[in-house]
XYZ file of C-alpha atoms in Angstrom:
91
model
C 15.073 2.476 -16.184
C 14.455 0.262 -13.363
C 16.300 2.180 -10.440
C 13.597 1.199 -7.700
C 13.261 -2.530 -8.185
C 14.464 -4.283 -4.877
C 16.325 -7.063 -6.448
C 19.871 -8.116 -5.745
C 22.076 -11.377 -5.753
C 23.267 -12.948 -2.672
C 25.979 -15.443 -2.618
C 25.972 -18.165 0.078
C 29.029 -20.482 0.967
C 28.675 -23.796 2.585
C 24.826 -23.772 2.525
C 22.338 -26.234 1.770
C 19.167 -25.825 -0.597
C 15.997 -27.514 -1.447
C 14.870 -27.446 -5.242
C 11.549 -25.753 -5.553
C 9.836 -26.810 -8.721
C 10.745 -28.839 -11.547
C 14.353 -28.741 -13.046
C 14.505 -26.468 -16.095
C 11.406 -24.376 -14.756
C 13.186 -21.995 -12.487
C 12.358 -18.901 -14.212
C 8.406 -20.001 -14.570
C 8.540 -20.780 -10.840
C 9.985 -17.396 -9.785
C 7.399 -15.755 -12.002
C 4.506 -17.744 -10.195
C 5.946 -16.488 -6.847
C 6.062 -12.748 -8.194
C 2.313 -12.870 -8.657
C 1.862 -13.495 -4.946
C 4.365 -10.850 -4.051
C 2.548 -8.356 -6.173
C -0.705 -9.286 -4.456
C 0.647 -8.417 -1.051
C 1.972 -5.150 -2.386
C -1.490 -4.199 -3.421
C -3.260 -5.449 -0.117
C -0.584 -3.452 2.044
C -0.878 -0.335 -0.109
C -4.527 -0.384 0.072
C -4.671 -1.101 3.912
C -2.010 1.915 4.157
C -4.621 4.021 2.239
C -7.240 3.289 4.582
C -5.580 3.901 7.535
C -4.380 7.292 6.197
C -7.760 8.193 5.480
C -9.124 7.433 8.854
C -6.341 9.360 10.402
C -7.225 12.216 7.781
C -10.992 12.131 8.987
C -9.895 12.166 12.573
C -7.523 15.115 12.392
C -10.368 17.252 10.269
C -12.641 16.554 13.211
C -10.261 17.652 15.933
C -8.508 20.417 13.984
C -10.158 24.025 14.079
C -9.786 26.712 11.427
C -11.828 29.924 10.827
C -13.818 29.338 14.052
C -15.193 25.620 12.945
C -13.706 22.078 12.914
C -12.093 21.414 9.610
C -14.649 18.701 8.970
C -17.395 21.286 8.737
C -15.429 23.422 6.019
C -16.910 22.950 2.485
C -13.596 22.307 0.730
C -12.204 19.979 3.232
C -15.371 17.832 3.053
C -14.868 17.633 -0.687
C -11.145 16.656 -0.206
C -12.108 13.904 2.304
C -14.937 12.639 0.222
C -12.312 12.308 -2.945
C -10.038 10.560 -0.427
C -12.703 8.179 0.619
C -13.547 7.338 -2.826
C -10.178 6.632 -3.845
C -9.494 4.360 -0.821
C -12.799 2.316 -1.306
C -11.681 2.012 -5.078
C -8.445 0.401 -3.942
C -10.170 -2.001 -1.806
C-alpha cells in the first residue's frame, strides 16, 4: 500500500486563493510540481549520503581497534570504499 505518502487534505475557512495554472488543468499542474519536489528529495538524500560518508571516514581515522586506527584495517577500508562509491553514484 501507500502508507508512507505524506499527503493530506486541509480545509481553510475565510481564506483567499490565487489560481495557479489554467482552469481545468489542475491535476497536470500538480504533476508538474511533483517533478520538482522529487528532484528536491533526490538532492537532499544524496547530500545526506555525502555527509554520512564524510562522518564515517572521520570516525574511522579517529577510532582505534586492535592497536591501529580503523582506517588502517583492511575490511574497514573495503567498507568505506563501497560507501564512497555508492555516494558518488548518487551524486
